[in-house]
mmCIF file of C-alpha atoms in Angstrom:
data_model
loop_
_atom_site.group_PDB
_atom_site.id
_atom_site.type_symbol
_atom_site.label_atom_id
_atom_site.label_comp_id
_atom_site.label_asym_id
_atom_site.label_seq_id
_atom_site.Cartn_x
_atom_site.Cartn_y
_atom_site.Cartn_z
ATOM 1 C CA ASP R 183 0.000 0.000 0.000
ATOM 2 C CA THR R 184 1.313 3.431 -0.946
ATOM 3 C CA ALA R 185 1.706 5.622 2.140
ATOM 4 C CA VAL R 186 1.061 8.989 0.486
ATOM 5 C CA SER R 187 -0.676 8.808 -2.862
ATOM 6 C CA GLN R 188 -1.566 11.677 -5.131
ATOM 7 C CA THR R 189 -3.400 11.809 -8.411
ATOM 8 C CA PRO R 190 -2.985 12.458 -11.208
ATOM 9 C CA LYS R 191 0.722 11.848 -11.808
ATOM 10 C CA TYR R 192 0.700 13.998 -14.937
ATOM 11 C CA LEU R 193 -1.551 16.900 -15.772
ATOM 12 C CA VAL R 194 -1.347 18.746 -19.081
ATOM 13 C CA THR R 195 -3.770 21.582 -19.560
ATOM 14 C CA GLN R 196 -4.355 24.912 -21.247
ATOM 15 C CA MET R 197 -3.894 28.332 -19.711
ATOM 16 C CA GLY R 198 -7.016 29.582 -18.010
ATOM 17 C CA ASN R 199 -8.339 26.153 -17.089
ATOM 18 C CA ASP R 200 -9.152 24.986 -13.560
ATOM 19 C CA LYS R 201 -7.680 21.739 -12.256
ATOM 20 C CA SER R 202 -7.461 19.736 -9.039
ATOM 21 C CA ILE R 203 -4.874 17.433 -7.523
ATOM 22 C CA LYS R 204 -5.882 14.920 -4.874
ATOM 23 C CA CYS R 205 -3.804 13.496 -2.048
ATOM 24 C CA GLU R 206 -4.433 10.774 0.485
ATOM 25 C CA GLN R 207 -2.252 9.336 3.236
ATOM 26 C CA ASN R 208 -2.788 6.072 5.094
ATOM 27 C CA LEU R 209 -0.106 6.646 7.723
ATOM 28 C CA GLY R 210 -2.444 8.038 10.354
ATOM 29 C CA HIS R 211 -0.585 11.342 10.308
ATOM 30 C CA ASP R 212 -2.150 14.553 11.598
ATOM 31 C CA THR R 213 -0.363 16.984 9.299
ATOM 32 C CA MET R 214 -0.357 17.305 5.538
ATOM 33 C CA TYR R 215 1.414 19.667 3.153
ATOM 34 C CA TRP R 216 1.613 20.895 -0.394
ATOM 35 C CA TYR R 217 5.066 21.699 -1.782
ATOM 36 C CA LYS R 218 5.908 23.076 -5.213
ATOM 37 C CA GLN R 219 9.118 22.051 -6.976
ATOM 38 C CA ASP R 220 10.174 24.255 -9.864
ATOM 39 C CA SER R 221 12.338 23.415 -12.863
ATOM 40 C CA LYS R 222 15.477 24.152 -10.830
ATOM 41 C CA LYS R 223 14.327 21.576 -8.244
ATOM 42 C CA PHE R 224 13.695 24.208 -5.593
ATOM 43 C CA LEU R 225 11.151 22.804 -3.108
ATOM 44 C CA LYS R 226 8.927 25.452 -1.592
ATOM 45 C CA ILE R 227 6.153 24.942 0.923
ATOM 46 C CA MET R 228 2.745 26.231 -0.099
ATOM 47 C CA PHE R 229 0.283 25.065 2.544
ATOM 48 C CA SER R 230 0.068 22.926 5.631
ATOM 49 C CA TYR R 231 -2.933 21.491 7.440
ATOM 50 C CA ASN R 232 -3.063 19.938 10.876
ATOM 51 C CA ASN R 233 -6.184 17.930 11.694
ATOM 52 C CA LYS R 234 -8.037 19.646 8.843
ATOM 53 C CA GLU R 235 -7.055 23.126 10.033
ATOM 54 C CA LEU R 236 -4.903 25.394 7.867
ATOM 55 C CA ILE R 237 -1.725 26.242 9.776
ATOM 56 C CA ILE R 238 0.649 27.438 7.061
ATOM 57 C CA ASN R 239 -0.342 29.542 4.101
ATOM 58 C CA GLU R 240 2.681 30.856 2.266
ATOM 59 C CA THR R 241 2.536 33.737 -0.170
ATOM 60 C CA VAL R 242 0.610 31.809 -2.761
ATOM 61 C CA PRO R 243 -1.799 33.393 -5.274
ATOM 62 C CA ASN R 244 -5.383 32.939 -4.146
ATOM 63 C CA ARG R 245 -6.008 31.001 -7.358
ATOM 64 C CA PHE R 246 -4.649 28.112 -5.299
ATOM 65 C CA SER R 247 -7.141 26.752 -2.791
ATOM 66 C CA PRO R 248 -6.393 23.750 -0.615
ATOM 67 C CA LYS R 249 -9.125 21.709 1.004
ATOM 68 C CA SER R 250 -8.866 19.061 3.690
ATOM 69 C CA PRO R 251 -12.126 17.119 4.084
ATOM 70 C CA ASP R 252 -10.514 14.949 6.779
ATOM 71 C CA LYS R 253 -7.017 14.529 8.150
ATOM 72 C CA ALA R 254 -6.184 11.774 5.664
ATOM 73 C CA HIS R 255 -6.949 13.887 2.600
ATOM 74 C CA LEU R 256 -5.637 17.157 1.257
ATOM 75 C CA ASN R 257 -6.633 18.384 -2.173
ATOM 76 C CA LEU R 258 -5.371 21.333 -4.172
ATOM 77 C CA HIS R 259 -7.563 23.233 -6.580
ATOM 78 C CA ILE R 260 -6.026 25.709 -8.991
ATOM 79 C CA ASN R 261 -8.129 28.257 -10.856
ATOM 80 C CA SER R 262 -7.228 30.123 -14.023
ATOM 81 C CA LEU R 263 -3.994 28.258 -14.603
ATOM 82 C CA GLU R 264 -0.996 30.275 -15.802
ATOM 83 C CA LEU R 265 2.194 29.239 -17.593
ATOM 84 C CA GLY R 266 4.181 29.918 -14.416
ATOM 85 C CA ASP R 267 2.175 27.302 -12.534
ATOM 86 C CA SER R 268 3.980 24.570 -14.460
ATOM 87 C CA ALA R 269 5.919 22.603 -11.854
ATOM 88 C CA VAL R 270 5.844 19.385 -9.875
ATOM 89 C CA TYR R 271 3.475 19.528 -6.920
ATOM 90 C CA PHE R 272 4.210 17.243 -3.994
ATOM 91 C CA CYS R 273 1.863 16.291 -1.239
ATOM 92 C CA ALA R 274 3.471 15.226 2.043
ATOM 93 C CA SER R 275 2.453 14.205 5.539
ATOM 94 C CA SER R 276 4.008 13.992 8.989
ATOM 95 C CA HIS R 277 3.060 12.890 12.489
ATOM 96 C CA ARG R 278 2.929 16.446 13.801
ATOM 97 C CA PRO R 279 3.318 20.012 12.484
ATOM 98 C CA ASP R 280 6.878 20.637 13.664
ATOM 99 C CA SER R 281 8.285 17.459 12.212
ATOM 100 C CA GLU R 282 11.627 17.115 10.511
ATOM 101 C CA LYS R 283 10.473 13.926 8.794
ATOM 102 C CA LEU R 284 8.039 14.316 5.954
ATOM 103 C CA PHE R 285 6.665 11.508 3.823
ATOM 104 C CA PHE R 286 6.178 12.672 0.256
ATOM 105 C CA GLY R 287 3.826 11.469 -2.433
ATOM 106 C CA SER R 288 5.192 10.698 -5.883
ATOM 107 C CA GLY R 289 4.327 14.135 -7.242
ATOM 108 C CA THR R 290 2.054 15.594 -9.904
ATOM 109 C CA GLN R 291 3.806 17.072 -12.897
ATOM 110 C CA LEU R 292 1.655 19.966 -14.070
ATOM 111 C CA SER R 293 2.290 21.400 -17.526
ATOM 112 C CA VAL R 294 0.352 24.481 -18.525
ATOM 113 C CA LEU R 295 0.403 25.168 -22.264
ATOM 114 C CA GLY Z 15 14.035 34.731 7.361
ATOM 115 C CA GLN Z 16 15.755 31.491 6.546
ATOM 116 C CA SER Z 17 18.280 30.537 3.890
ATOM 117 C CA LEU Z 18 20.365 27.473 3.182
ATOM 118 C CA GLU Z 19 23.367 27.058 0.930
ATOM 119 C CA GLN Z 20 24.674 23.864 -0.545
ATOM 120 C CA PRO Z 21 26.746 23.129 -3.661
ATOM 121 C CA SER Z 22 24.682 22.741 -6.810
ATOM 122 C CA GLU Z 23 26.493 19.640 -8.032
ATOM 123 C CA VAL Z 24 29.116 17.106 -6.991
ATOM 124 C CA THR Z 25 30.710 14.316 -9.003
ATOM 125 C CA ALA Z 26 32.443 11.259 -7.564
ATOM 126 C CA VAL Z 27 33.401 7.733 -8.579
ATOM 127 C CA GLU Z 28 31.989 4.445 -7.379
ATOM 128 C CA GLY Z 29 33.464 3.319 -4.098
ATOM 129 C CA ALA Z 30 34.584 6.803 -3.123
ATOM 130 C CA ILE Z 31 33.463 9.015 -0.232
ATOM 131 C CA VAL Z 32 31.689 12.297 -0.818
ATOM 132 C CA GLN Z 33 30.678 15.091 1.537
ATOM 133 C CA ILE Z 34 27.827 17.495 0.793
ATOM 134 C CA ASN Z 35 27.962 20.646 2.877
ATOM 135 C CA CYS Z 36 25.105 22.832 4.002
ATOM 136 C CA THR Z 37 25.259 26.187 5.731
ATOM 137 C CA TYR Z 38 22.132 27.810 7.042
ATOM 138 C CA GLN Z 39 20.831 31.103 8.341
ATOM 139 C CA THR Z 40 17.676 31.012 10.362
ATOM 140 C CA SER Z 41 16.085 33.071 13.091
ATOM 141 C CA GLY Z 42 15.020 29.909 14.905
ATOM 142 C CA PHE Z 43 16.632 26.504 14.621
ATOM 143 C CA TYR Z 44 15.470 23.100 15.757
ATOM 144 C CA GLY Z 45 17.496 20.800 13.570
ATOM 145 C CA LEU Z 46 18.876 19.897 10.157
ATOM 146 C CA SER Z 47 17.371 17.205 7.950
ATOM 147 C CA TRP Z 48 18.621 15.558 4.791
ATOM 148 C CA TYR Z 49 16.508 14.215 1.955
ATOM 149 C CA GLN Z 50 17.342 12.230 -1.172
ATOM 150 C CA GLN Z 51 15.470 12.596 -4.443
ATOM 151 C CA HIS Z 52 16.064 10.471 -7.514
ATOM 152 C CA ASP Z 53 15.124 11.893 -10.915
ATOM 153 C CA GLY Z 54 11.375 11.715 -11.326
ATOM 154 C CA GLY Z 55 10.911 10.496 -7.772
ATOM 155 C CA ALA Z 56 9.759 11.810 -4.433
ATOM 156 C CA PRO Z 57 12.051 13.299 -1.795
ATOM 157 C CA THR Z 58 12.745 10.694 0.891
ATOM 158 C CA PHE Z 59 13.987 11.361 4.392
ATOM 159 C CA LEU Z 60 17.555 10.303 5.149
ATOM 160 C CA SER Z 61 18.556 11.751 8.512
ATOM 161 C CA TYR Z 62 18.047 14.419 11.142
ATOM 162 C CA ASN Z 63 20.444 16.152 13.514
ATOM 163 C CA ALA Z 64 19.155 18.224 16.390
ATOM 164 C CA LEU Z 65 22.367 18.096 18.426
ATOM 165 C CA ASP Z 66 25.993 18.685 17.486
ATOM 166 C CA GLY Z 67 27.891 15.683 16.264
ATOM 167 C CA LEU Z 68 27.788 12.834 13.836
ATOM 168 C CA GLU Z 69 24.836 10.504 13.247
ATOM 169 C CA GLU Z 70 25.557 7.327 11.301
ATOM 170 C CA THR Z 71 23.054 5.262 9.365
ATOM 171 C CA GLY Z 72 24.756 2.591 7.315
ATOM 172 C CA ARG Z 73 26.783 4.135 4.493
ATOM 173 C CA PHE Z 74 25.346 7.574 5.186
ATOM 174 C CA SER Z 75 26.314 9.876 8.045
ATOM 175 C CA SER Z 76 25.172 13.379 8.889
ATOM 176 C CA PHE Z 77 26.975 15.985 10.956
ATOM 177 C CA LEU Z 78 25.848 19.187 12.635
ATOM 178 C CA SER Z 79 27.647 22.103 14.231
ATOM 179 C CA ARG Z 80 25.081 24.499 15.666
ATOM 180 C CA SER Z 81 27.710 27.093 16.594
ATOM 181 C CA ASP Z 82 28.897 27.226 12.961
ATOM 182 C CA SER Z 83 25.388 26.927 11.454
ATOM 183 C CA TYR Z 84 26.822 24.147 9.359
ATOM 184 C CA GLY Z 85 26.160 20.547 8.581
ATOM 185 C CA TYR Z 86 27.120 17.909 6.073
ATOM 186 C CA LEU Z 87 25.995 14.622 4.648
ATOM 187 C CA LEU Z 88 28.712 12.025 4.177
ATOM 188 C CA LEU Z 89 28.176 9.189 1.739
ATOM 189 C CA GLN Z 90 30.632 6.308 1.852
ATOM 190 C CA GLU Z 91 31.286 3.421 -0.542
ATOM 191 C CA LEU Z 92 29.417 5.251 -3.249
ATOM 192 C CA GLN Z 93 27.216 3.221 -5.550
ATOM 193 C CA MET Z 94 25.707 4.156 -8.887
ATOM 194 C CA LYS Z 95 22.266 4.159 -7.269
ATOM 195 C CA ASP Z 96 23.386 7.019 -5.017
ATOM 196 C CA SER Z 97 23.209 9.352 -8.040
ATOM 197 C CA ALA Z 98 20.409 11.688 -6.993
ATOM 198 C CA SER Z 99 19.726 15.153 -5.612
ATOM 199 C CA TYR Z 100 20.349 15.689 -1.913
ATOM 200 C CA PHE Z 101 18.569 18.423 0.017
ATOM 201 C CA CYS Z 102 19.307 19.834 3.421
ATOM 202 C CA ALA Z 103 16.329 21.311 5.256
ATOM 203 C CA VAL Z 104 15.792 23.269 8.457
ATOM 204 C CA LEU Z 105 12.797 23.620 10.691
ATOM 205 C CA GLY Z 106 12.111 27.302 11.096
ATOM 206 C CA ASN Z 107 10.694 29.140 14.069
ATOM 207 C CA GLN Z 108 7.325 29.583 12.400
ATOM 208 C CA GLY Z 109 6.039 26.212 13.485
ATOM 209 C CA GLY Z 110 5.925 23.355 11.056
ATOM 210 C CA LYS Z 111 7.671 24.940 8.121
ATOM 211 C CA LEU Z 112 10.463 22.777 6.769
ATOM 212 C CA ILE Z 113 12.638 24.962 4.541
ATOM 213 C CA PHE Z 114 14.713 23.194 1.895
ATOM 214 C CA GLY Z 115 18.044 24.131 0.357
ATOM 215 C CA GLN Z 116 18.300 24.248 -3.414
ATOM 216 C CA GLY Z 117 19.684 20.719 -3.586
ATOM 217 C CA THR Z 118 22.990 19.159 -4.601
ATOM 218 C CA GLU Z 119 22.989 16.921 -7.645
ATOM 219 C CA LEU Z 120 25.354 14.013 -7.037
ATOM 220 C CA SER Z 121 26.628 12.093 -10.040
ATOM 221 C CA VAL Z 122 28.398 8.820 -9.339
ATOM 222 C CA LYS Z 123 30.610 7.640 -12.213
ATOM 223 C CA PRO Z 124 31.900 4.118 -12.768
#
């Protein structure tokens, strides 16, 4: 069983479209994250949820809206996609918010054309 | 704010030892983590140092000096499968935010 799974693995779409990425973890963790990795492999945190509550919200355009229906799921919806949104988006989870050990999903490669 | 510096790339041969350095600047510091990421894969946790000194896990060791704001990852008996990107990361003082360095791409040659 995959510990942190996200879908889809690849997403190719046109500018202006709206898309969602889903993430689920079966580790029983309380905290989940979205990270963005750009073409230079820089990993930057976007959001973090602890027990369904938003605890970190970095300077991210409000076109990005995370949603956590329960502590095992964290989805990311992106409105009005732009070329600059092209990146790999990683979901991750950890036991607690201040953890040094994150478990990452396999990533969603988003290409905006 | 927080910033981390690590070399962008390192090349070594199979069987050799390589050290990847990381210096950090942070207004609050809890510890230094290391992650490995193969091309097309997910970052995976390797080690964590909260206290000064060396932590050994098999062929990999990680070192921290809090007074120097410096750490390193040491990889011994290099294998081809060790070719990957290695990231250092610090926990900041803003609760739950793991900040990553820009990564070091390690190429292991035969």
